[in-house]
């Protein structure tokens, strides 16, 4: 990656502690003041299989994972076989020669540096268990990038907080042995990829899911109910850990149907409520989504996509649920669908989601995917001073008293009706999944039905005026305009950077609000752009189809990937070049 | 003082004349009066079915939801505001069929919810198909040659699942039923009131007459309501003699009792402006 940056990858079977090791390395780099993006790949099993953790650390901001690797830490042979071709020219493999016999001829190339470090022997020497090979490798890696050892030990102490003293001490010792081994043999002099330590700026290192959790806490989410499903489960874990300190009730329910219905009950009762799941769980939730809409109960639903159908590829990534999310459940009703593209957006859009849910009294869906949910990125501390909690037309006790005759579903100009919550005097009503009149009483009258449908949709007309327009990144006069949504934002931004080196001017229209849909802007962008292309992590170009549906226009080119993995920036570049020169 | 008149709403029940739901509806209202509950502090949750329309005809907060889900919705509401009196109502199809998973879990949680199941042993609203409590052999539109499965035994299921107030009423015994509801609502924990509710339109077997010839009151025997084994034995009685009344009662901390975060202020009444996440953000450094 050149000066001021490193792409590091560790690989091994599940059970080797790859996740923890990778995270510690990530945090070491982040605490040294570097920008970090990390990315994990793992199959759905607890032991065996092949896990990798990649960390990109740079002086400048980094938006995504990268195809190229500078230093590959191989805890098993498979890691070398699978990832050797990702090594940059002159890249290095750190491995244990006692366990893996590796000679230069094994590799199809001559430029790779082989650093044989006796990981297992040093782990045993440290007095710890064999698994602490990973900590030895970590120490060796940090020595190779030229950081002080103190950086690892302090991160280890924090990450292992709560573990037995022995475990922490042995791990630190193991790391130290690895560190010293590299220094003693002066291997870092050969590697020559020291990273600068740019201390000063303290940044957070967090995943999209953690940012959603932080946003929810800040937004005043008081009730969170969910059923574990990768890649949404870490929101449940985060919320559960904060439950007592922030006065929330977090419930691991019997299934997703209960999860969403409990959230609806809590929303009805006046607590800000959220649930999260993935496509399979959302399938179970879909009936209740319509209930939230017709009862005008605010709820926030987070859907962290993974490839389906059914169980699909449970630990991989895809953007295959957009159309489903937009249409799920019975009947016609307005819903917000918001797709944040990075951790900052995960935080701010989650807060926005809670405000919209209460202002417009309807379900709001936040759409993430595994890549965004589980990758860590460094971010400045979120700016919270401007954040407003907007509860819409939720009446307080005095307002309710003054109002005289309260009609929960009153026909108003905006379609937004006054809202009361149980325990408020004068606010009594029955919410119902059946159609109802202004008071909430059952009605199948045809006029009432029509007016109620219109009222619910009128809210959305209002909402359209409020939601922010999509942002255009990059030069106005680009040769290629990318239109995309969600987690591809990072790889696209990196790709644009790379394309600039080739003097291909590219810009990027990021669609964050998929409903209400910014049809006008997209339509205009298509009209005024030289070449347009969607970049989507799915098979059928769901956004492009949506654009056609809403604007009547066809996005000329489609860059699609649906192998369960996120785009590498270089893949996008290559396909953009094809669009430029062949398209 | 709450009076029956305060519980009147704009509408009138549209159940069939003679429907076993009428006495349940009256008993519920009478119970609210007897308990002198403030109408705005009561919320009644229901699913879908003839009986599930009940919230519309009781002037308290209500939520007439979707099929089989009144318990999770009631759970969310109860956890969001533990100062509310929460009652759930629904049919046997709703609670013991499509919603049976929630039923079991709500009981083991022991939330402070009173759950009235209007058990007519058929699906009323969908015009008389079999239900999970239909007697074996009973012929319906969906089981023209008779039900093959054994019926669910809700009382036994409740005992096994850890409910802490388990009772059965009968639509014809309104005073008795009212008392069961009053005690169930008063009980700090999950209270089941399963009600033998003749469906005059679709259930030709389990009629008022059929039940009248069989029911007897547990209070009039020497049944010990603190004895789980005795309660279980009683729950197995059906056909010749059918016990009604309180089967089992136990004092156990509720789910809510164990949540310190709602010990003082219900979630719905907690302030959410200016929540400080400064320290939490620092933890990510
Ligand atoms: C998901 C779903 N499935 C099916 C139905 C149709 N449905 C409405 S009520 C009902 C059963 C009613 O029986 P029960 O719950 O015993 O209530 P009752 O009408 O007898 O009071 C069914 C199957 C529905 N509304 N929703």
Short mmCIF file of N, CA, C and O in Angstrom, two decimals, chain A residues 39 62 109 187 312 357 382 415 563:
data_model
loop_
_atom_site.label_atom_id
_atom_site.label_comp_id
_atom_site.label_asym_id
_atom_site.label_seq_id
_atom_site.Cartn_x
_atom_site.Cartn_y
_atom_site.Cartn_z
N UNK A 39 -12.30 -5.87 8.43
CA UNK A 39 -13.31 -6.66 7.72
C UNK A 39 -13.09 -8.13 8.03
O UNK A 39 -11.97 -8.63 7.94
N UNK A 62 -9.78 5.84 5.63
CA UNK A 62 -9.94 4.65 4.79
C UNK A 62 -11.40 4.20 4.88
O UNK A 62 -12.00 4.18 5.95
N UNK A 109 5.40 -17.44 -7.05
CA UNK A 109 6.06 -16.15 -7.30
C UNK A 109 7.29 -16.01 -6.42
O UNK A 109 7.42 -16.69 -5.41
N UNK A 187 13.84 -8.61 11.76
CA UNK A 187 13.00 -8.88 10.58
C UNK A 187 12.33 -7.60 10.08
O UNK A 187 12.13 -7.41 8.88
N UNK A 312 -29.49 -19.42 3.53
CA UNK A 312 -28.55 -18.77 2.62
C UNK A 312 -27.11 -18.94 3.05
O UNK A 312 -26.67 -20.02 3.41
N UNK A 357 -40.26 7.95 13.03
CA UNK A 357 -41.27 6.99 13.47
C UNK A 357 -42.31 7.67 14.34
O UNK A 357 -43.51 7.40 14.21
N UNK A 382 -19.05 11.18 17.67
CA UNK A 382 -20.24 11.75 17.04
C UNK A 382 -20.61 13.09 17.68
O UNK A 382 -20.50 13.26 18.89
N UNK A 415 -52.42 14.73 7.74
CA UNK A 415 -52.60 13.29 7.93
C UNK A 415 -52.06 12.82 9.26
O UNK A 415 -52.26 11.67 9.65
N UNK A 563 -21.77 -12.92 -4.86
CA UNK A 563 -21.12 -14.15 -4.40
C UNK A 563 -21.05 -14.19 -2.88
O UNK A 563 -20.32 -14.96 -2.30
#
